[in-house]
Amino acid sequence: MVYTDYLFFPFFLAAVLLYFGLPLKVRWIGLLAASMFFFFTWGVELLPFAVGAVVVAWAASCLMKREYLKQDERLLREKAWDAAKKAAFRRKVKQRCRYLLWAAVTLIVGMLVYIKAQHMLAGVPVLTSAVWFFSKVYQHIGRFFMLHMPVLGIFVKDTGVMETFTEFSFFVPLGISYYTMSLVGYLADVYWRKEEAEKNILLLLLYALYFPKILAGPIVKYRDCAPMLREGHPFAYQRMCEGLQRMLWGYVKKMVIADRLNLFVSPVFAAYEDYHGAVLLVAAVGSVFYTFCDFSGCMDIALGASQVFGVELTENFKRPFFSVSVAEYWRRWHMTLGIWFKDYVYMPLAVSPRLIRLSGKLRDRFGKRAGKNCMTVVPLCVVWLLTGLWHSTGWNYIVWGSYWGSLIILSTIFEPEITRLSGLFHIPVHSRGFQAVRMLRLFMLVIVSRILTEPGSLAASAEILKKIVFQFYPWELFDGTLYTLGLDRPGLHLAAISVCMLGIIGWKQEKGIVFRDKIAGLPIVLRWSVLLAGIAAVLVFGIYGTGYDAGSFLYMNY
C-alpha cells in the first residue's frame, strides 16, 4: 500500500479516527498501530530489518546513557580529582561510548550496504550461504505468524515468507534508507549528548516507522519529531483542512503531472537508440520535472497527512529551480538529506584532528588558501561520494555524485576569482536578467545530471549526450514526432500547461504568497470550489487504470 493506492484512503480515515478516539496520553499508540499496519501491508518478511535496526539503536543508546550517567555520578563523588584526572576519566568513558556507537552503526549501516550491494556480493560463496540461512529463518518466522496469528493473513499482502529462497532476492526493504539514516543520526546525537536516550523502545520504533515518512522520508531528527509523536494532539479543524489541502496538491503533482510525464520519458529513454537529439532533450527536460513532481508530490502527501495528526515534519523542498547556484540548489532540493550529511558526515570530518593537521601542513607549504580549501574539499568529496552511493551502487550514480560534488568544489575554490572577474567586466550580478541567466544555467546542469542517471548506464548516457550535440534535428519539435512517443497531442499539451502552472505557483511562493492562506480567506463557496476543482483534476486528468503502477514513487527505491 502506498499513498496512491485506493486502499490508502480508508486506511488513513481509520488511522485518523483511531488517533482522535484514543485518550490524549496514549494517542501515540494509535500512530504506532497504524504505522505497523502500513508496514505489514508490504510483507512480514520486511519486519526483521526494521525491528532489528531499532533494537540495536535502542540498546546502544541506553548503554551510552548509562555510561554517561555513571560518569556524572562519579565526577560528583570524586571532588578531590584535579582537572587532568577528570579529563582522563571523561576520555575513557567517551571511548567506551564510541565503541558502542561504532558497533551499532556498523550493524545498522552494514545491513543497508548489504541490501544496496546485493548484486555486487551475489558471487561470494560465504554471503550466498548467509542468504540461504536467513531465508530459512524468515520461513520459520512466516510459519509462526501464519499458525499462531492467522488474523495477519487479512492484513498482509503477498508476504512471500513461505517461499524458498536460495539466491539473492534483489529487493530493498520498505524505507530502509530513511529509517537507517534516522537511527544513525539519533545514535550520533546521543553519543554527542545532544539527545537524551529514549527509554521506551516502542516510541523509538514509532519514530523509525512513522507511516507518513516511511516511504520516502523526510529524514527528520529525533529531537524534532519524537516530542510531537509522544504527546497527543487535540483535533483541530483548521489544521486538518490545511493538511488535506496539502495532500491534494501532492496528488495533483504526482498523478496529474509526474505520472503523465513518465508516459513520455520512460519509453524514450528505454529506446534511446531510435531517437535523435531533439526528442532526447525534450525527454531529459521532462525527466527533470517528472522527478521533481514525483518526489515533492510524495513529500506534500506525507507532510499533509502528518499535519492532520498535529505532527509537523521537516520540509524537504523549497522551489529548487529558482536557485542561482549549485550550492543553493542542493540547499533547496531534498533538504533533509543535505542536512543529514552536513551534520553527521561533513561537520565531523571538517573538525577531525587528522584533517586539521593535514590542513595545517598544506597551509605551511602552499599558503593559507590551500589549507582552508582542504578543510572544505575533503569533506565535500566524501559527502558527494556517499550521496551517489546512497542513490545506487551503479557507476552512473557514482559519476553523478562526482559531477555535483565537482561543481560545488570548483565554485567554492574559485569563488574569489569569479567575484573578481564579475567586477572586472562590470557584470550586474544582482540584476534580474543576470539572475535569470544563472537559473537557466543551473537548469541545464540539472538536465545533464538526469541524463547521467535516467538511462541506467554510462554508455547510454554518453550516447544520448552525443546525439543531443551532434544529431539535434530541431524540426522534430514541430513535425508531430513528439505526439507519437507515449503521449498524444492533448496529453503532451496538458503536461506542458501543468508544468507552466507549477512554475507560476512557485514564482508566487517565492514572492511570499501562501496559497493555503489565500484559499482559507476565500468565501466558503469559492473555497470549496477550488478544492473540488483540485479533486476533479486528479480524477479526470490523473493517470491510473490498467497498467498503472500505484507503487511507483521514484524515491521509494532509494
Coordinates of C-alpha atoms in Angstrom, one line a residue:
M1 CA 0.0 0.0 0.0
V2 CA 1.3 3.4 -0.9
Y3 CA -0.3 6.9 -0.9
T4 CA -1.8 6.5 -4.4
D5 CA -3.3 3.1 -3.6
Y6 CA -7.1 3.2 -3.3
L7 CA -6.7 1.3 0.0
F8 CA -4.7 4.1 1.5
F9 CA -7.8 6.4 1.8
P10 CA -9.9 4.1 4.1
F11 CA -6.7 3.3 6.0
F12 CA -5.9 6.9 6.5
L13 CA -9.5 7.6 7.6
A14 CA -9.3 4.7 10.1
A15 CA -6.0 6.0 11.4
V16 CA -7.4 9.5 12.0
L17 CA -10.5 8.1 13.8
L18 CA -8.3 5.8 15.9
Y19 CA -5.9 8.6 16.8
F20 CA -8.5 11.1 17.9
G21 CA -10.7 8.4 19.5
L22 CA -7.9 7.5 22.0
P23 CA -7.2 9.4 25.2
L24 CA -4.7 12.2 24.7
K25 CA -1.8 10.5 26.6
V26 CA -1.9 7.3 24.6
R27 CA -2.6 8.6 21.1
W28 CA 1.0 7.7 20.1
I29 CA -0.1 4.1 20.4
G30 CA -2.7 4.7 17.7
L31 CA 0.0 6.1 15.4
L32 CA 2.2 3.1 16.2
A33 CA -0.6 0.7 15.4
A34 CA -1.4 2.5 12.1
S35 CA 2.3 2.6 11.2
M36 CA 2.8 -1.1 11.9
F37 CA -0.3 -2.0 9.8
F38 CA 1.0 0.2 6.9
F39 CA 4.4 -1.6 7.2
F40 CA 2.8 -5.0 7.3
T41 CA 1.0 -4.4 4.0
W42 CA 4.4 -4.7 2.4
G43 CA 5.1 -8.1 3.9
V44 CA 6.0 -9.6 7.2
E45 CA 9.4 -10.6 5.8
L46 CA 10.5 -6.9 5.9
L47 CA 9.9 -6.6 9.7
P48 CA 13.2 -8.2 10.9
F49 CA 15.2 -5.5 9.1
A50 CA 13.3 -2.6 10.8
V51 CA 12.9 -4.1 14.2
G52 CA 16.5 -5.3 14.3
A53 CA 17.8 -1.8 13.5
V54 CA 15.5 -0.3 16.1
V55 CA 16.6 -2.8 18.8
V56 CA 20.3 -2.2 18.0
A57 CA 19.9 1.6 18.2
W58 CA 17.8 1.4 21.4
A59 CA 20.2 -0.9 23.2
A60 CA 23.3 1.1 22.2
S61 CA 21.7 4.4 23.2
C62 CA 20.6 3.1 26.6
L63 CA 24.1 1.7 27.2
M64 CA 25.7 5.0 26.3
K65 CA 23.2 6.8 28.5
R66 CA 24.2 4.5 31.4
E67 CA 27.9 5.2 30.8
Y68 CA 27.3 8.9 30.9
L69 CA 25.2 8.8 34.0
K70 CA 27.8 6.7 35.8
Q71 CA 30.4 9.3 34.7
D72 CA 28.4 12.2 36.0
E73 CA 27.8 10.5 39.3
R74 CA 31.5 9.5 39.7
L75 CA 32.6 13.1 39.0
L76 CA 30.2 14.4 41.6
R77 CA 31.6 12.0 44.2
E78 CA 35.3 12.5 43.4
K79 CA 35.5 16.2 44.2
A80 CA 39.2 15.8 45.0
W81 CA 40.2 15.0 41.5
D82 CA 42.2 17.6 39.6
A83 CA 41.3 18.8 36.1
A84 CA 43.8 16.4 34.4
K85 CA 42.3 13.3 36.1
K86 CA 38.8 14.4 35.4
A87 CA 39.7 14.9 31.7
A88 CA 41.3 11.4 31.5
F89 CA 38.2 9.8 33.1
R90 CA 35.9 11.6 30.6
R91 CA 38.1 10.4 27.7
K92 CA 37.9 6.8 29.0
V93 CA 34.1 7.0 29.2
K94 CA 33.9 8.7 25.8
Q95 CA 36.0 5.9 24.3
R96 CA 33.6 3.2 25.7
C97 CA 30.6 5.1 24.2
R98 CA 32.5 5.4 20.9
Y99 CA 32.9 1.7 20.8
L100 CA 29.1 1.3 21.4
L101 CA 28.4 3.9 18.7
W102 CA 30.6 2.3 16.1
A103 CA 29.3 -1.2 16.9
A104 CA 25.7 -0.1 16.5
V105 CA 26.4 2.0 13.3
T106 CA 28.3 -0.9 11.8
L107 CA 25.4 -3.3 12.3
I108 CA 22.7 -0.8 11.1
V109 CA 24.7 0.6 8.1
G110 CA 26.1 -2.8 7.3
M111 CA 22.6 -4.1 6.8
L112 CA 21.9 -1.1 4.4
V113 CA 25.1 -1.6 2.5
Y114 CA 24.4 -5.4 2.2
I115 CA 20.9 -4.7 0.8
K116 CA 22.1 -1.9 -1.6
A117 CA 25.0 -4.0 -2.9
Q118 CA 23.3 -7.4 -3.2
H119 CA 24.1 -7.7 -6.9
M120 CA 27.7 -7.0 -6.3
L121 CA 28.0 -9.6 -3.5
A122 CA 26.0 -12.4 -5.0
G123 CA 29.1 -14.2 -6.2
V124 CA 30.7 -14.5 -2.8
P125 CA 30.1 -18.1 -1.5
V126 CA 30.1 -17.2 2.2
L127 CA 27.5 -14.5 1.6
T128 CA 25.4 -16.8 -0.6
S129 CA 25.3 -19.3 2.3
A130 CA 24.4 -16.5 4.7
V131 CA 21.4 -15.5 2.4
W132 CA 20.3 -19.2 2.4
F133 CA 20.5 -19.3 6.3
F134 CA 18.5 -16.0 6.7
S135 CA 15.9 -17.2 4.2
K136 CA 15.3 -20.2 6.4
V137 CA 14.9 -18.0 9.4
Y138 CA 12.4 -15.9 7.5
Q139 CA 10.4 -19.0 6.6
H140 CA 10.1 -20.1 10.2
I141 CA 9.1 -16.6 11.2
G142 CA 6.4 -16.7 8.5
R143 CA 5.1 -20.1 9.6
F144 CA 4.9 -18.9 13.2
F145 CA 2.8 -15.8 12.2
M146 CA 0.5 -17.8 10.0
L147 CA 0.0 -20.7 12.5
H148 CA -0.3 -18.7 15.7
M149 CA -1.6 -15.3 14.4
P150 CA -3.8 -16.2 11.4
V151 CA -5.5 -12.8 11.6
L152 CA -2.4 -11.3 10.0
G153 CA -3.4 -13.1 6.8
I154 CA -6.0 -10.5 6.4
F155 CA -3.6 -7.6 6.8
V156 CA -0.5 -8.9 4.9
K157 CA -0.5 -8.7 1.1
D158 CA 1.8 -11.2 -0.7
T159 CA 4.2 -11.8 2.2
G160 CA 6.5 -14.2 0.4
V161 CA 7.8 -15.6 3.7
M162 CA 6.6 -19.1 2.8
E163 CA 8.7 -19.2 -0.4
T164 CA 12.1 -20.9 -0.6
F165 CA 14.9 -18.5 -1.3
T166 CA 18.2 -20.0 -2.4
E167 CA 19.6 -16.9 -4.2
F168 CA 19.9 -13.2 -3.6
S169 CA 16.4 -11.7 -3.8
F170 CA 17.5 -8.2 -5.1
F171 CA 14.9 -6.3 -3.1
V172 CA 15.1 -3.2 -1.0
P173 CA 13.0 -3.3 2.2
L174 CA 10.5 -0.5 2.6
G175 CA 12.1 2.7 3.9
I176 CA 15.4 1.1 4.9
S177 CA 17.5 4.1 3.7
Y178 CA 15.3 6.5 5.6
Y179 CA 15.0 4.7 9.0
T180 CA 18.6 3.7 8.8
M181 CA 19.8 7.3 8.5
S182 CA 17.3 8.5 11.1
L183 CA 18.6 5.9 13.6
V184 CA 22.2 6.6 12.9
G185 CA 21.6 10.3 13.4
Y186 CA 19.8 9.5 16.7
L187 CA 22.8 7.4 17.9
A188 CA 25.2 10.2 17.0
D189 CA 23.2 12.8 18.9
V190 CA 23.1 10.5 22.0
Y191 CA 26.8 10.0 21.7
W192 CA 27.4 13.8 21.5
R193 CA 24.9 14.2 24.4
K194 CA 22.7 16.4 22.2
E195 CA 19.9 14.0 22.7
E196 CA 18.5 12.0 25.6
A197 CA 18.3 8.3 25.0
E198 CA 14.7 7.0 24.6
K199 CA 13.7 4.6 27.4
N200 CA 10.6 3.3 25.6
I201 CA 11.6 1.1 22.6
L202 CA 8.1 1.4 21.2
L203 CA 8.4 5.1 20.9
L204 CA 11.7 4.7 19.0
L205 CA 10.0 2.1 16.8
L206 CA 7.3 4.7 16.0
Y207 CA 9.9 7.3 15.2
A208 CA 11.6 4.9 12.7
L209 CA 8.4 3.5 11.1
Y210 CA 6.0 6.5 11.3
F211 CA 3.9 5.8 8.2
P212 CA 3.8 9.3 6.6
K213 CA 7.6 9.3 6.3
I214 CA 8.5 5.7 5.8
L215 CA 8.1 5.6 2.0
A216 CA 10.5 8.4 1.0
G217 CA 11.3 10.5 4.0
P218 CA 11.8 13.3 5.0
I219 CA 14.7 12.3 7.2
V220 CA 13.8 14.1 10.4
K221 CA 15.9 14.4 13.6
Y222 CA 14.7 12.6 16.7
R223 CA 14.5 15.8 18.8
D224 CA 12.4 17.5 16.1
C225 CA 9.9 14.6 15.7
A226 CA 9.7 12.4 18.8
P227 CA 8.2 15.0 21.1
M228 CA 5.3 15.6 18.7
L229 CA 4.8 11.9 18.3
R230 CA 4.8 11.3 22.0
E231 CA 2.4 13.9 23.1
G232 CA -1.2 13.7 22.0
H233 CA -2.7 16.4 19.9
P234 CA -6.3 17.6 20.1
F235 CA -8.4 17.7 17.0
A236 CA -8.1 21.0 15.1
Y237 CA -10.4 21.6 12.2
Q238 CA -8.1 24.3 10.6
R239 CA -5.1 22.1 10.9
M240 CA -6.9 19.2 9.3
C241 CA -8.1 21.3 6.4
E242 CA -4.6 22.6 5.7
G243 CA -3.2 19.1 5.9
L244 CA -5.8 17.7 3.4
Q245 CA -5.2 20.7 1.1
R246 CA -1.5 19.9 1.0
M247 CA -2.2 16.2 0.4
L248 CA -4.5 17.2 -2.5
W249 CA -1.7 19.3 -4.0
G250 CA 0.6 16.4 -3.7
Y251 CA -1.8 14.2 -5.6
V252 CA -2.0 16.7 -8.4
K253 CA 1.8 16.8 -8.7
K254 CA 2.1 13.1 -8.6
M255 CA -0.9 11.8 -10.6
V256 CA -1.6 14.6 -13.0
I257 CA 1.9 15.9 -13.8
A258 CA 4.6 13.3 -12.8
D259 CA 2.8 10.2 -14.0
R260 CA 1.8 11.9 -17.2
L261 CA 5.3 13.0 -17.9
N262 CA 6.6 9.5 -17.2
L263 CA 4.4 8.1 -20.0
F264 CA 6.6 10.2 -22.4
V265 CA 10.0 10.0 -20.6
S266 CA 10.3 6.3 -19.9
P267 CA 9.6 5.0 -23.4
V268 CA 12.1 7.5 -24.9
F269 CA 14.9 6.6 -22.6
A270 CA 14.1 2.9 -22.8
A271 CA 14.7 3.0 -26.6
Y272 CA 17.1 6.0 -26.9
E273 CA 18.8 4.4 -29.9
D274 CA 15.7 5.1 -32.0
Y275 CA 15.6 8.8 -31.4
H276 CA 17.6 11.9 -32.2
G277 CA 18.9 14.7 -30.1
A278 CA 15.8 17.0 -30.1
V279 CA 13.5 14.3 -28.8
L280 CA 16.0 13.1 -26.2
L281 CA 16.5 16.7 -25.0
V282 CA 12.7 17.1 -24.5
A283 CA 12.7 13.8 -22.7
A284 CA 15.5 14.9 -20.4
V285 CA 13.6 18.1 -19.6
G286 CA 10.5 16.1 -18.9
S287 CA 12.6 13.8 -16.7
V288 CA 13.7 16.7 -14.6
F289 CA 10.1 17.8 -13.9
Y290 CA 8.9 14.2 -13.5
T291 CA 11.5 13.6 -10.8
F292 CA 10.6 16.8 -9.0
C293 CA 6.8 16.4 -9.2
D294 CA 7.0 12.7 -8.2
F295 CA 9.3 13.3 -5.2
S296 CA 7.9 16.6 -4.0
G297 CA 4.4 15.4 -4.6
C298 CA 5.1 12.4 -2.3
M299 CA 6.5 14.9 0.3
D300 CA 3.4 17.0 0.1
I301 CA 1.2 14.0 0.7
A302 CA 3.4 12.8 3.6
L303 CA 3.7 16.2 5.3
G304 CA -0.1 16.9 4.8
A305 CA -1.1 13.6 6.3
S306 CA 1.2 14.1 9.2
Q307 CA -0.1 17.6 9.8
V308 CA -3.6 16.1 10.3
F309 CA -2.3 14.4 13.3
G310 CA -0.5 17.5 14.6
V311 CA 3.0 16.2 13.7
E312 CA 4.9 18.8 11.7
L313 CA 7.6 17.1 9.6
T314 CA 10.6 18.9 8.2
E315 CA 10.2 20.5 4.8
N316 CA 12.1 18.7 2.1
F317 CA 11.8 21.1 -0.9
K318 CA 11.9 24.8 -1.3
R319 CA 11.4 25.6 -5.0
P320 CA 14.8 24.4 -6.1
F321 CA 14.6 25.6 -9.7
F322 CA 14.6 29.2 -8.6
S323 CA 18.2 28.7 -7.3
V324 CA 21.0 30.6 -9.0
S325 CA 23.9 28.4 -7.9
V326 CA 24.6 24.7 -7.4
A327 CA 25.1 25.0 -3.7
E328 CA 21.8 26.9 -3.3
Y329 CA 20.0 24.2 -5.4
W330 CA 21.1 21.5 -3.0
R331 CA 20.0 23.6 -0.1
R332 CA 16.5 23.6 -1.6
W333 CA 16.4 20.0 -3.1
H334 CA 16.0 17.0 -0.7
M335 CA 16.8 19.4 2.1
T336 CA 16.7 16.8 4.9
L337 CA 19.2 14.6 3.1
G338 CA 21.6 17.5 2.8
I339 CA 21.2 18.5 6.4
W340 CA 21.8 14.9 7.5
F341 CA 25.1 14.7 5.5
K342 CA 26.1 18.1 6.8
D343 CA 25.5 17.2 10.5
Y344 CA 26.7 13.6 10.5
V345 CA 29.4 13.4 7.8
Y346 CA 30.6 16.9 6.7
M347 CA 31.0 18.6 10.1
P348 CA 32.6 15.6 11.9
L349 CA 35.1 15.3 9.1
A350 CA 35.7 19.1 9.0
V351 CA 36.7 19.2 12.7
S352 CA 38.5 15.9 12.8
P353 CA 42.1 16.2 14.2
R354 CA 43.6 14.4 11.2
L355 CA 42.1 16.8 8.6
I356 CA 43.1 19.8 10.8
R357 CA 46.7 18.5 10.8
L358 CA 46.6 17.9 7.0
S359 CA 45.2 21.4 6.5
G360 CA 48.0 22.9 8.6
K361 CA 50.7 21.1 6.6
L362 CA 49.2 22.4 3.3
R363 CA 48.9 25.9 4.8
D364 CA 52.5 25.9 5.8
R365 CA 53.7 24.6 2.4
F366 CA 51.3 26.2 -0.1
G367 CA 49.7 29.1 1.7
K368 CA 46.6 29.9 3.8
R369 CA 44.2 29.4 1.0
A370 CA 45.3 25.8 0.3
G371 CA 44.8 24.9 3.9
K372 CA 41.4 26.5 4.0
N373 CA 40.3 24.7 0.8
C374 CA 41.5 21.4 2.2
M375 CA 39.0 21.8 5.1
T376 CA 36.2 22.1 2.6
V377 CA 37.2 19.9 -0.3
V378 CA 37.9 16.7 1.5
P379 CA 34.6 16.6 3.4
L380 CA 32.7 17.5 0.2
C381 CA 34.4 14.7 -1.7
V382 CA 33.3 12.2 0.9
V383 CA 29.8 13.6 1.2
W384 CA 29.2 13.5 -2.6
L385 CA 30.6 10.0 -3.0
L386 CA 28.3 8.8 -0.3
T387 CA 25.4 10.7 -1.8
G388 CA 25.9 8.9 -5.1
L389 CA 26.2 5.6 -3.4
W390 CA 23.1 6.3 -1.3
H391 CA 21.1 6.6 -4.5
S392 CA 22.6 3.4 -6.1
T393 CA 25.8 1.4 -6.2
G394 CA 26.0 1.7 -10.0
W395 CA 28.8 3.6 -11.7
N396 CA 26.4 6.1 -13.2
Y397 CA 25.4 7.3 -9.7
I398 CA 29.0 7.4 -8.6
V399 CA 29.7 9.6 -11.6
W400 CA 26.5 11.6 -10.8
G401 CA 27.7 12.2 -7.2
S402 CA 31.2 13.2 -8.6
Y403 CA 29.6 15.5 -11.1
W404 CA 27.6 17.5 -8.5
G405 CA 30.5 17.4 -6.0
S406 CA 32.9 18.7 -8.6
L407 CA 30.7 21.6 -9.5
I408 CA 30.3 22.6 -5.8
I409 CA 34.0 22.2 -5.1
L410 CA 35.1 24.2 -8.1
S411 CA 32.6 27.0 -7.3
T412 CA 33.9 27.1 -3.8
I413 CA 37.6 27.1 -4.7
F414 CA 37.4 29.7 -7.4
E415 CA 34.8 32.0 -5.7
P416 CA 37.4 34.8 -5.3
E417 CA 38.3 34.7 -9.0
I418 CA 34.7 34.6 -10.1
T419 CA 33.9 37.6 -7.9
R420 CA 37.0 39.4 -9.3
L421 CA 36.1 38.7 -12.9
S422 CA 32.5 39.9 -12.3
G423 CA 33.8 43.2 -11.1
L424 CA 36.4 43.5 -13.8
F425 CA 33.8 43.0 -16.6
H426 CA 31.1 45.1 -14.7
I427 CA 28.6 42.2 -14.7
P428 CA 25.4 43.3 -12.9
V429 CA 25.3 40.2 -10.7
H430 CA 22.3 41.3 -8.8
S431 CA 20.1 42.3 -11.8
R432 CA 17.0 40.3 -12.6
G433 CA 18.3 39.5 -16.1
F434 CA 21.6 38.0 -14.8
Q435 CA 19.7 36.1 -12.1
A436 CA 17.5 34.6 -14.8
V437 CA 20.6 33.6 -16.8
R438 CA 22.0 31.9 -13.7
M439 CA 18.7 30.0 -13.2
L440 CA 18.8 28.8 -16.8
R441 CA 22.4 27.7 -16.4
L442 CA 21.6 25.8 -13.3
F443 CA 18.6 24.1 -15.0
M444 CA 20.9 23.0 -17.9
L445 CA 23.2 21.4 -15.3
V446 CA 20.3 19.6 -13.8
I447 CA 19.3 18.3 -17.2
V448 CA 22.8 16.8 -17.6
S449 CA 22.6 15.2 -14.2
R450 CA 19.3 13.5 -15.2
I451 CA 20.9 12.2 -18.4
L452 CA 23.7 10.6 -16.3
T453 CA 21.2 8.6 -14.3
E454 CA 17.9 8.1 -16.2
P455 CA 19.2 5.8 -19.0
G456 CA 20.6 3.3 -16.5
S457 CA 24.2 3.1 -17.7
L458 CA 27.1 5.4 -18.5
A459 CA 27.3 4.1 -22.1
A460 CA 23.7 5.0 -22.7
S461 CA 24.2 8.4 -21.1
A462 CA 27.3 9.1 -23.3
E463 CA 25.3 8.1 -26.4
I464 CA 22.4 10.4 -25.5
L465 CA 24.7 13.4 -24.9
K466 CA 26.4 12.7 -28.2
K467 CA 23.1 12.7 -30.0
I468 CA 22.0 15.9 -28.4
V469 CA 25.1 17.7 -29.5
F470 CA 25.7 16.2 -33.0
Q471 CA 22.2 14.9 -34.0
F472 CA 20.0 17.7 -32.9
Y473 CA 17.2 18.0 -35.6
P474 CA 15.0 20.9 -34.4
W475 CA 12.3 20.1 -37.0
E476 CA 11.3 17.1 -34.9
L477 CA 10.0 19.5 -32.3
F478 CA 7.3 20.7 -34.7
D479 CA 6.6 17.9 -37.2
G480 CA 4.4 15.9 -34.8
T481 CA 7.1 13.4 -33.8
L482 CA 6.6 14.3 -30.1
Y483 CA 3.0 13.3 -30.2
T484 CA 3.8 9.6 -31.1
L485 CA 6.0 8.8 -28.1
G486 CA 3.6 7.8 -25.3
L487 CA 1.5 11.0 -25.1
D488 CA -0.8 12.3 -27.7
R489 CA -1.2 15.9 -28.6
P490 CA -3.7 16.8 -25.8
G491 CA -1.8 14.8 -23.2
L492 CA 1.5 16.5 -24.1
H493 CA -0.1 19.9 -24.1
L494 CA -1.7 19.2 -20.7
A495 CA 1.7 18.2 -19.3
A496 CA 3.3 21.4 -20.6
I497 CA 0.5 23.6 -19.2
S498 CA 0.7 21.8 -15.9
V499 CA 4.5 22.5 -15.7
C500 CA 3.9 26.1 -16.6
M501 CA 1.2 26.3 -13.8
L502 CA 3.7 24.8 -11.4
G503 CA 6.3 27.4 -12.3
I504 CA 3.8 30.3 -11.8
I505 CA 2.7 29.0 -8.4
G506 CA 6.4 28.5 -7.4
W507 CA 7.2 32.1 -8.5
K508 CA 4.3 33.5 -6.5
Q509 CA 5.5 31.4 -3.5
E510 CA 9.0 32.9 -3.9
K511 CA 7.4 36.3 -3.6
G512 CA 6.0 35.3 -0.2
I513 CA 2.4 34.3 -1.2
V514 CA 1.0 31.4 0.8
F515 CA -1.8 29.9 -1.3
R516 CA -3.3 27.9 1.6
D517 CA -3.9 31.2 3.5
K518 CA -5.4 32.7 0.3
I519 CA -7.7 29.8 -0.1
A520 CA -8.7 29.8 3.6
G521 CA -9.6 33.5 3.2
L522 CA -12.0 32.9 0.4
P523 CA -15.8 32.8 0.9
I524 CA -16.9 29.2 1.6
V525 CA -18.4 28.7 -1.8
L526 CA -15.3 29.8 -3.6
R527 CA -13.1 27.9 -1.2
W528 CA -14.9 24.6 -1.8
S529 CA -15.0 25.3 -5.5
V530 CA -11.2 25.5 -5.5
L531 CA -10.9 22.2 -3.5
L532 CA -13.4 20.4 -5.7
A533 CA -11.6 21.6 -8.8
G534 CA -8.4 20.0 -7.4
I535 CA -10.2 16.7 -6.7
A536 CA -11.7 16.8 -10.2
A537 CA -8.3 17.4 -11.7
V538 CA -7.0 14.3 -10.0
L539 CA -10.0 12.2 -11.0
V540 CA -10.2 13.5 -14.6
F541 CA -6.6 14.1 -15.6
G542 CA -4.8 11.7 -13.2
I543 CA -3.0 8.7 -14.6
Y544 CA -4.4 5.4 -13.4
G545 CA -6.2 2.4 -14.6
T546 CA -4.9 -0.7 -16.5
G547 CA -1.2 -0.9 -16.4
Y548 CA -0.7 1.9 -13.8
D549 CA 1.7 1.1 -11.0
A550 CA 0.4 2.8 -7.9
G551 CA 3.6 1.9 -6.1
S552 CA 6.0 3.7 -8.4
F553 CA 7.1 6.6 -6.2
L554 CA 10.6 7.2 -7.6
Y555 CA 12.4 7.7 -4.2
M556 CA 10.9 4.7 -2.6
N557 CA 13.7 2.7 -4.3
Y558 CA 16.4 4.7 -2.5

